[in-house]
PDB file of C-alpha atoms in Angstrom:
ATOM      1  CA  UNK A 164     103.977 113.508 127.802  1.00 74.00           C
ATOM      2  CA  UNK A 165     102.433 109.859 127.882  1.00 82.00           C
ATOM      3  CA  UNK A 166     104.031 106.508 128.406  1.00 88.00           C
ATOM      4  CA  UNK A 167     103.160 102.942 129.119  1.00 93.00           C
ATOM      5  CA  UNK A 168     104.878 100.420 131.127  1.00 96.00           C
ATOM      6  CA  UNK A 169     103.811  96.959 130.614  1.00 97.00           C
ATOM      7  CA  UNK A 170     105.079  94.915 133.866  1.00 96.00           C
ATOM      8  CA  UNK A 171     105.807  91.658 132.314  1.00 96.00           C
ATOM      9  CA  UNK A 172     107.866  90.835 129.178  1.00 96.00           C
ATOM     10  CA  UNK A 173     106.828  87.695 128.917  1.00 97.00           C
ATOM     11  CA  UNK A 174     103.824  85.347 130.534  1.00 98.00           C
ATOM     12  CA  UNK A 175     103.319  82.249 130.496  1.00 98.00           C
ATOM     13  CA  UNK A 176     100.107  80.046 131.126  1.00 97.00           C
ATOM     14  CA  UNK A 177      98.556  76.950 131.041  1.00 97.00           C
ATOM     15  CA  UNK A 178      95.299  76.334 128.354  1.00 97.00           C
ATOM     16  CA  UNK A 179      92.035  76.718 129.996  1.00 97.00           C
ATOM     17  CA  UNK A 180      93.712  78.941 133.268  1.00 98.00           C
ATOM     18  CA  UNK A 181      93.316  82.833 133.764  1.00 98.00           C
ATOM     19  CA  UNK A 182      95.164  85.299 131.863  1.00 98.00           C
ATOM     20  CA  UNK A 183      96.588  88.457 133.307  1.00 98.00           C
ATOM     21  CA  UNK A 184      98.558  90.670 131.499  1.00 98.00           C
ATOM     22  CA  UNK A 185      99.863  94.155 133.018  1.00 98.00           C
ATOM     23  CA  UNK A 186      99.818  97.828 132.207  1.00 97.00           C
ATOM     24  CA  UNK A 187     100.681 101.057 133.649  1.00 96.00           C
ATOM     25  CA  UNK A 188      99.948 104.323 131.919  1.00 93.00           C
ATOM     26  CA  UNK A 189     100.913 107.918 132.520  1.00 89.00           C
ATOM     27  CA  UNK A 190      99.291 110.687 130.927  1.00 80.00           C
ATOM     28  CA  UNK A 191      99.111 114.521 131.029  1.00 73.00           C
ATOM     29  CA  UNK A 192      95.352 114.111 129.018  1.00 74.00           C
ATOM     30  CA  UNK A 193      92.545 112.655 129.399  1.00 77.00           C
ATOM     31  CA  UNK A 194      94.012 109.568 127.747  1.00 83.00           C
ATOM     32  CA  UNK A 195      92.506 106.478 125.281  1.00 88.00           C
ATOM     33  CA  UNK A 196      94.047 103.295 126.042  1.00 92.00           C
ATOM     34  CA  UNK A 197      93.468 100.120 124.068  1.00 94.00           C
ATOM     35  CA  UNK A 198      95.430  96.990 123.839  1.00 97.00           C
ATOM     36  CA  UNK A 199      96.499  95.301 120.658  1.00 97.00           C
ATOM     37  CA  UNK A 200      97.702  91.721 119.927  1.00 97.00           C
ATOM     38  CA  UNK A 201     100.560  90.804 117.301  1.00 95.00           C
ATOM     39  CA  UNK A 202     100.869  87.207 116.030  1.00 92.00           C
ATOM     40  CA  UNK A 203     104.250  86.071 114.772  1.00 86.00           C
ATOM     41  CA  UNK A 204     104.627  87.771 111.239  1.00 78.00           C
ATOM     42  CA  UNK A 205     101.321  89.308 111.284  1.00 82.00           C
ATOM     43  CA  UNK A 206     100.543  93.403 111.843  1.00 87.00           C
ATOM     44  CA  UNK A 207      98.634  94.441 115.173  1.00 93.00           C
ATOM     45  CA  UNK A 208      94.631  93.627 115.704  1.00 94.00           C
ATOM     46  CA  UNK A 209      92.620  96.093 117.759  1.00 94.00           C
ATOM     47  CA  UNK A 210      91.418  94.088 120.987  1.00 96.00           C
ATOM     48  CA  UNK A 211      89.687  96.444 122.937  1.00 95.00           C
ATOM     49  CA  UNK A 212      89.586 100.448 123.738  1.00 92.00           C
ATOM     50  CA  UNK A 213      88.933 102.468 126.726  1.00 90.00           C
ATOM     51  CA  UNK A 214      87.770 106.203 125.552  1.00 82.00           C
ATOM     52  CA  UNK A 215      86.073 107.546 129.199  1.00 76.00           C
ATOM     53  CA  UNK A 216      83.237 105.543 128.755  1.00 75.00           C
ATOM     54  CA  UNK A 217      82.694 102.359 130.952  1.00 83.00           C
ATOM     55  CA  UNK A 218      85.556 101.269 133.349  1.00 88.00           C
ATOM     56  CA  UNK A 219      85.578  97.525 132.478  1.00 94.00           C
ATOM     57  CA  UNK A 220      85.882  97.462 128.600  1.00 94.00           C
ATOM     58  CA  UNK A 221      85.517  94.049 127.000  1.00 95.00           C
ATOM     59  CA  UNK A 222      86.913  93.104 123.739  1.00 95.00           C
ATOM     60  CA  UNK A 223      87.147  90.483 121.384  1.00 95.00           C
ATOM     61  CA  UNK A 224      88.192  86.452 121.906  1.00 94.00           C
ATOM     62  CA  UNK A 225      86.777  87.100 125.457  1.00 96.00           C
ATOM     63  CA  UNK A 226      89.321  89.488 126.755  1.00 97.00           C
ATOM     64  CA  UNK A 227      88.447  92.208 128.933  1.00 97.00           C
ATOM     65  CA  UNK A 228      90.056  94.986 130.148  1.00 97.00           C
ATOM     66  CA  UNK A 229      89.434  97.296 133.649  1.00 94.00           C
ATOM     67  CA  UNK A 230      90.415 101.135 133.638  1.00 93.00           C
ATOM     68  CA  UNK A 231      91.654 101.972 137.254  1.00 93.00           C
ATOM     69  CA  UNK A 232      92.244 106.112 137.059  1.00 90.00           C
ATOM     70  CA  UNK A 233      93.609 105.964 141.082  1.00 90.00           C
ATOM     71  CA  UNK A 234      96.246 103.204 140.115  1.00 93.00           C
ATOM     72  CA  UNK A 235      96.813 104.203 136.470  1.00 93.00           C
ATOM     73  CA  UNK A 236      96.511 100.861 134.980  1.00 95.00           C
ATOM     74  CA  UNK A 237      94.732  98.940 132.077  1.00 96.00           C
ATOM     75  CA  UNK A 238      95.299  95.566 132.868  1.00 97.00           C
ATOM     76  CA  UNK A 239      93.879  92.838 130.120  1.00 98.00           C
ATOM     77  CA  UNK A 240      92.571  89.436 131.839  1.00 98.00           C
ATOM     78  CA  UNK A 241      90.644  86.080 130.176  1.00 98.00           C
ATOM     79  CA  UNK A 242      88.949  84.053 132.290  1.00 97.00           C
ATOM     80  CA  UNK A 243      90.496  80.549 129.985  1.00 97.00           C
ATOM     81  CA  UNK A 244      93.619  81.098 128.088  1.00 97.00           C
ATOM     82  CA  UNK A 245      93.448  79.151 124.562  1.00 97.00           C
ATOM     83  CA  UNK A 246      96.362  77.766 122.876  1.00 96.00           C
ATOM     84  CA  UNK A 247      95.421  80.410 119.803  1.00 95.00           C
ATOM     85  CA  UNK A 248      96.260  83.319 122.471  1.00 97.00           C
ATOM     86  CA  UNK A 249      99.626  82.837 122.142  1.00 96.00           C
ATOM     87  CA  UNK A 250     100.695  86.104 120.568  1.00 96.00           C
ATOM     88  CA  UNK A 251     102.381  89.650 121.719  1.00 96.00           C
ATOM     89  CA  UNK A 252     100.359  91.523 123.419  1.00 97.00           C
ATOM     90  CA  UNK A 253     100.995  95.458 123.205  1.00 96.00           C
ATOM     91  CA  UNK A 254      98.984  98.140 125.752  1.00 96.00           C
ATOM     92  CA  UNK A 255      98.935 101.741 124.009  1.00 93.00           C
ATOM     93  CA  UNK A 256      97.904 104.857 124.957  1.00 90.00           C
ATOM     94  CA  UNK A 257      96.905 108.073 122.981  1.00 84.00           C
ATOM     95  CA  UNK A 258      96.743 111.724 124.632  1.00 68.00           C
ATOM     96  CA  UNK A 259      93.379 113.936 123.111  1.00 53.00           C
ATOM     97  CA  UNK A 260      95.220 116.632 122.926  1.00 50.00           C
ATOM     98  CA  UNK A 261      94.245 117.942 118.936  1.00 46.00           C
ATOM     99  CA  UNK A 262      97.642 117.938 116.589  1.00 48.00           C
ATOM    100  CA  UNK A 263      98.594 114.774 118.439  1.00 57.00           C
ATOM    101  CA  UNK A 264      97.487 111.118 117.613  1.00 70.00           C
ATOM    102  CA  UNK A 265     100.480 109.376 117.598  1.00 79.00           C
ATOM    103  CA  UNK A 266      99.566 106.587 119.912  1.00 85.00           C
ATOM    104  CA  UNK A 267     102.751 105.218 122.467  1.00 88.00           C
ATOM    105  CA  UNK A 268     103.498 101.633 122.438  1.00 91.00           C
ATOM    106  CA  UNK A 269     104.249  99.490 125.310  1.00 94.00           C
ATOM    107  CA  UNK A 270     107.468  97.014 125.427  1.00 94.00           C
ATOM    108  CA  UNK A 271     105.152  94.042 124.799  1.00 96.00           C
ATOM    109  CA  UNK A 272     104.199  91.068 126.928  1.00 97.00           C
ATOM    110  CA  UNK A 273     105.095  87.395 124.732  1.00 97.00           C
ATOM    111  CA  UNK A 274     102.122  85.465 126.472  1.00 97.00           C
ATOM    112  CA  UNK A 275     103.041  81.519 126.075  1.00 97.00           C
ATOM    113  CA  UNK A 276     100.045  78.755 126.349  1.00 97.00           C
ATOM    114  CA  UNK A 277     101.136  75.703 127.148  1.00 96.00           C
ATOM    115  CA  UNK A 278      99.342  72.507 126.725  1.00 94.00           C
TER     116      UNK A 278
ATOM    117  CA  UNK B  23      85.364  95.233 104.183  1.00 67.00           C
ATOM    118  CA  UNK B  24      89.077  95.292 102.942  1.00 81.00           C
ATOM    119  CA  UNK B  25      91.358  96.407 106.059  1.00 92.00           C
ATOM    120  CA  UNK B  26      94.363  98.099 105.544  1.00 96.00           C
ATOM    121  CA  UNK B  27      96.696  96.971 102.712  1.00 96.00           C
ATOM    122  CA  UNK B  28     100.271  96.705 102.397  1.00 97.00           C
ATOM    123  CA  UNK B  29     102.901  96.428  99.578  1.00 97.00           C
ATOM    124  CA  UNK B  30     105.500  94.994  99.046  1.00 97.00           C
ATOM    125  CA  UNK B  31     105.360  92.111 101.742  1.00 95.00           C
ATOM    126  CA  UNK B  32     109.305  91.973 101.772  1.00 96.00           C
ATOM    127  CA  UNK B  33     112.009  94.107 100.679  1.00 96.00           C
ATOM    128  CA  UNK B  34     115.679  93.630 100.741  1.00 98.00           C
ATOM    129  CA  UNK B  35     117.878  96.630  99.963  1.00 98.00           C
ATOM    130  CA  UNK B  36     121.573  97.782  99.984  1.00 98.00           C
ATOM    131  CA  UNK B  37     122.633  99.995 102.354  1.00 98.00           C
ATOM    132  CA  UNK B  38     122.733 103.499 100.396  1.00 98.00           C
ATOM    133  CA  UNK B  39     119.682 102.853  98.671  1.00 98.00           C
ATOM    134  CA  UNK B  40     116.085 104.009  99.118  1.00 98.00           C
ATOM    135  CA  UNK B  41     113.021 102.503  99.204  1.00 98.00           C
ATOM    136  CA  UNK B  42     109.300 103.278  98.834  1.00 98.00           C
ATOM    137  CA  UNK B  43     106.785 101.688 100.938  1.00 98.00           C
ATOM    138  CA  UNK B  44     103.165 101.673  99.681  1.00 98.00           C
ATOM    139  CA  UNK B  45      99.364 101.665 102.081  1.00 98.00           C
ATOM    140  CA  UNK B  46      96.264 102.095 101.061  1.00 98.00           C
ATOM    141  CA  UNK B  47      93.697 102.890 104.338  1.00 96.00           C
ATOM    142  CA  UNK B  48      90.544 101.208 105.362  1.00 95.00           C
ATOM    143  CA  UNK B  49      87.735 102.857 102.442  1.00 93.00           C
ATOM    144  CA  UNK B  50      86.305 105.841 104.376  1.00 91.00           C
ATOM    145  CA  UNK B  51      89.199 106.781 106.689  1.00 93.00           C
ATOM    146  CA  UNK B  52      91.347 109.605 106.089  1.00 92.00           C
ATOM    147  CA  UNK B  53      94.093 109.480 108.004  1.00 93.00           C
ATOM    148  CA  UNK B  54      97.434 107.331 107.613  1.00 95.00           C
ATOM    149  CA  UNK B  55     100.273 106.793 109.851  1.00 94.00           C
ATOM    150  CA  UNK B  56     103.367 104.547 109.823  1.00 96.00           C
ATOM    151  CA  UNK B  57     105.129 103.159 112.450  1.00 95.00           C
ATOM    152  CA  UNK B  58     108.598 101.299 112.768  1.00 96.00           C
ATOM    153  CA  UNK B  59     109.149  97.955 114.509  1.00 94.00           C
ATOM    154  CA  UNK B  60     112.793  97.720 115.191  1.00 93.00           C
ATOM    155  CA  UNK B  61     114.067  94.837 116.792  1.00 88.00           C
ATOM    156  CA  UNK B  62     115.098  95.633 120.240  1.00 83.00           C
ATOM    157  CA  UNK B  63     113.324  99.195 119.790  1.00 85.00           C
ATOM    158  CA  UNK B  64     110.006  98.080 119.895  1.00 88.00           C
ATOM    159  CA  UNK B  65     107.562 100.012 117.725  1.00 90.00           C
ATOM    160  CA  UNK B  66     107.638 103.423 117.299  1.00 92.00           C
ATOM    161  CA  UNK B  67     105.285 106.093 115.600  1.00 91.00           C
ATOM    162  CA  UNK B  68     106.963 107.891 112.614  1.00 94.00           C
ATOM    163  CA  UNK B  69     104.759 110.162 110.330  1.00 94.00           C
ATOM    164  CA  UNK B  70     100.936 110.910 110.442  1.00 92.00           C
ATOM    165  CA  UNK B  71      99.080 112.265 107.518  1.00 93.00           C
ATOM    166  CA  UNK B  72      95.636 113.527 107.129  1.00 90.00           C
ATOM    167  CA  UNK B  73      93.379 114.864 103.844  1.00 90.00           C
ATOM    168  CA  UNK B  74      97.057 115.091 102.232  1.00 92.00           C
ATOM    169  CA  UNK B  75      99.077 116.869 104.841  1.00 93.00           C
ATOM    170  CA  UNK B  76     101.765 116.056 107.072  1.00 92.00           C
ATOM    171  CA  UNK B  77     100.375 116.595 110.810  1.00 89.00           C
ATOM    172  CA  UNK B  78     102.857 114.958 113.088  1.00 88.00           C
ATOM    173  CA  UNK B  79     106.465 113.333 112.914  1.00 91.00           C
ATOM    174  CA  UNK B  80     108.181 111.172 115.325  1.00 90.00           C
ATOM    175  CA  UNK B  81     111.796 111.582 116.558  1.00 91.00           C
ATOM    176  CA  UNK B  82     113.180 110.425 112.911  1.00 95.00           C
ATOM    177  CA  UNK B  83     115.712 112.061 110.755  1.00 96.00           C
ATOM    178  CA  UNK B  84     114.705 113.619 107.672  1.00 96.00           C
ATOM    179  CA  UNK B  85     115.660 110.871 105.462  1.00 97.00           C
ATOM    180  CA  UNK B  86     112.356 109.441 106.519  1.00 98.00           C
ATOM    181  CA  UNK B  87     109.680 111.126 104.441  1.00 97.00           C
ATOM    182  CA  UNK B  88     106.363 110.519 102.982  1.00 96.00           C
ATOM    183  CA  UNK B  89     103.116 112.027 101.476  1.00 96.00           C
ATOM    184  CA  UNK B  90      99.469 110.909 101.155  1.00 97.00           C
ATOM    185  CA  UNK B  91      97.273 110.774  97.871  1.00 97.00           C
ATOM    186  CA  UNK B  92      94.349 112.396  96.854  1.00 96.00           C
ATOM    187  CA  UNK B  93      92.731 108.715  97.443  1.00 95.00           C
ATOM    188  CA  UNK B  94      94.037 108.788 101.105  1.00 96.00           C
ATOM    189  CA  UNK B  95      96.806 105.920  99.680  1.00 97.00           C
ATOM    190  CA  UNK B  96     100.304 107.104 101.352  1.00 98.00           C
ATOM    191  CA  UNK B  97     103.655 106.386 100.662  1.00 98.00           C
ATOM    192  CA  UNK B  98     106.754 106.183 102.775  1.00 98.00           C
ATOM    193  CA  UNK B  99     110.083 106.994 101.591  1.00 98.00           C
ATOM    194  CA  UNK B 100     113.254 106.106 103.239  1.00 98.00           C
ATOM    195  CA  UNK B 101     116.857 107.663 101.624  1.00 97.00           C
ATOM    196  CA  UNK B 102     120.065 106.632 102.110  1.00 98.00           C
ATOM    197  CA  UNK B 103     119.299 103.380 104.073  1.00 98.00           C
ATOM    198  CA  UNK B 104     121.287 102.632 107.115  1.00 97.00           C
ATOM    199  CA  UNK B 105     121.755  98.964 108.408  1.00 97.00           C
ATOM    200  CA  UNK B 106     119.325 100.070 111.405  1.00 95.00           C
ATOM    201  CA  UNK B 107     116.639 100.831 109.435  1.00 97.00           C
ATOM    202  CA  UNK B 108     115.762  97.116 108.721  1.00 97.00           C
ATOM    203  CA  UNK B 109     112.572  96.544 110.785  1.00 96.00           C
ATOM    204  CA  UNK B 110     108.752  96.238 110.218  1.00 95.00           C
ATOM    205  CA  UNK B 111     107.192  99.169 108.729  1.00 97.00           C
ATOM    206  CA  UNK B 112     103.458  99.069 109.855  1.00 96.00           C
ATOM    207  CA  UNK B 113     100.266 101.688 108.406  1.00 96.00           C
ATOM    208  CA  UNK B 114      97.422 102.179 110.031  1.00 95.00           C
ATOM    209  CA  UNK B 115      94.343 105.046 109.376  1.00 94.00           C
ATOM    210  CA  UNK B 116      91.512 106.321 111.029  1.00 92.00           C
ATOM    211  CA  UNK B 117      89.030 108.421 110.461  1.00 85.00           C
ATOM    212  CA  UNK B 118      89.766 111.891 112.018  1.00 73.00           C
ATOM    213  CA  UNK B 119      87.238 112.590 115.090  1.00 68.00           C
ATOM    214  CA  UNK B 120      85.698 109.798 115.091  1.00 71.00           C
ATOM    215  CA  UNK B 121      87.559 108.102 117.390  1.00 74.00           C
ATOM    216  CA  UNK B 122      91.274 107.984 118.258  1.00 80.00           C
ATOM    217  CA  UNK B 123      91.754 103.960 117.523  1.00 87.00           C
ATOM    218  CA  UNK B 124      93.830 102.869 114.571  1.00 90.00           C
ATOM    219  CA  UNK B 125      93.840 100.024 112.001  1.00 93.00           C
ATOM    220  CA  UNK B 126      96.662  98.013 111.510  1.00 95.00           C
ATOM    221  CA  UNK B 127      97.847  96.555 107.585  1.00 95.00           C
ATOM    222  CA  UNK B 128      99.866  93.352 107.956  1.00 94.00           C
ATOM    223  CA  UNK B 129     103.276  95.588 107.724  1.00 95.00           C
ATOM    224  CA  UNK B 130     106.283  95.483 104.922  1.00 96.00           C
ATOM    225  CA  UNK B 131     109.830  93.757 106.240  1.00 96.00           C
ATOM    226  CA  UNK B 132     112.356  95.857 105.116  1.00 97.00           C
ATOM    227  CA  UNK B 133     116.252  94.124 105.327  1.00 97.00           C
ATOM    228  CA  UNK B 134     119.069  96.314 104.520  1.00 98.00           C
ATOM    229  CA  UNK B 135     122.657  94.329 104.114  1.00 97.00           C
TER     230      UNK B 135
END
């Protein structure tokens, strides 16, 4: 079985100050983790993947995120928060086990920018 | 390249009713799957198909059904709506072992009153 916790429901930041959003995982696999970010009314947009490759995995709009196997988290981080990151932010994970694919959302953290 | 497309954008229904959902994958990818976005439920994965074949199904009741195209296009079918079923119905694809990420299409709001 797989699941995802993400800590925070909701963050909130100031423009131009560090972003940190959080993310547990547990896994039974090898698993791929990848976060994806939801603007109101919109569908989800791939940010960035971890698939046992490189630890620190960096994405697009300058987010990055850092596997940590010995703390089973993902958490996503921007050095300068813009006002356009103001979205849901959803962590997933995906077991390789063959027949399986379904990937397992995360509760969502609403990240706020404020002015 | 076109991303994953969607119809219709909105849909309201009567409780009773069905409905038919329509995606058509990113060209080259072969697999489709839907998810629900409830309100309060967050989303959940529903039905994945691949080169016309059913190969996984979430923890939904049968009413929930679907098939995939010859052109990799897939349709969801929902009988005998039920007030709870109004959410966002997402697709994504892939392509099968190439990687396990998925595609998103900008989803179809379903309302049932």
């Amino acid at each position: 079985a797989q699941s995802v916790t993400q800590l925070d429901s909701h963050v909130s930041v100031s423009e131009g100050t560090p972003v940190l959003l959080r993310c547990n995982y547990s896994s039974s696999y090898s698993p791929s983790l990848f976060w994806y970010v939801q603007h109101p009314n919109k569908g989800l947009q791939l940010l960035l993947k971890y698939t046992s490759a490189a630890t620190l995995v960096k994405g697009i709009n300058g987010f990055e995120a850092e596997f940590k196997k010995s703390e089973t988290s993902f958490h996503l981080t921007k050095p300068s928060a813009h006002m356009s990151d103001a979205a849901e932010y959803f962590c997933v994970v995906t077991g390789e086990r063959t027949g399986r694919r379904a990937l397992t959302f995360g509760s969502g953290t609403r990240l706020q920018v404020q002015p | 390249e076109a991303g994953v497309t969607q119809s219709p954008t909105h849909l309201i229904k009567t409780r009773g009713q069905q409905v038919t959902l329509r995606c058509s994958p990113i060209s080259g990818h072969t697999s489709v799957y839907w998810y629900q976005q409830a309100l309060g439920l967050g989303l959940q994965f529903l039905l994945w198909y691949d080169e016309g074949e059913e190969r996984n199904r979430g923890n939904f009741p049968p009413r929930f059904s679907g098939r995939q195209f010859p052109n990799y296009s897939s349709e969801l079918n929902v009988n005998a709506l039920e007030l709870e079923d109004s959410a966002l119905y997402l697709c994504a694809s892939s392509i099968r072992d190439r990687g396990p990420e998925q595609y998103f299409g900008p989803g179809t709001r379903l309302t049932v009153t």
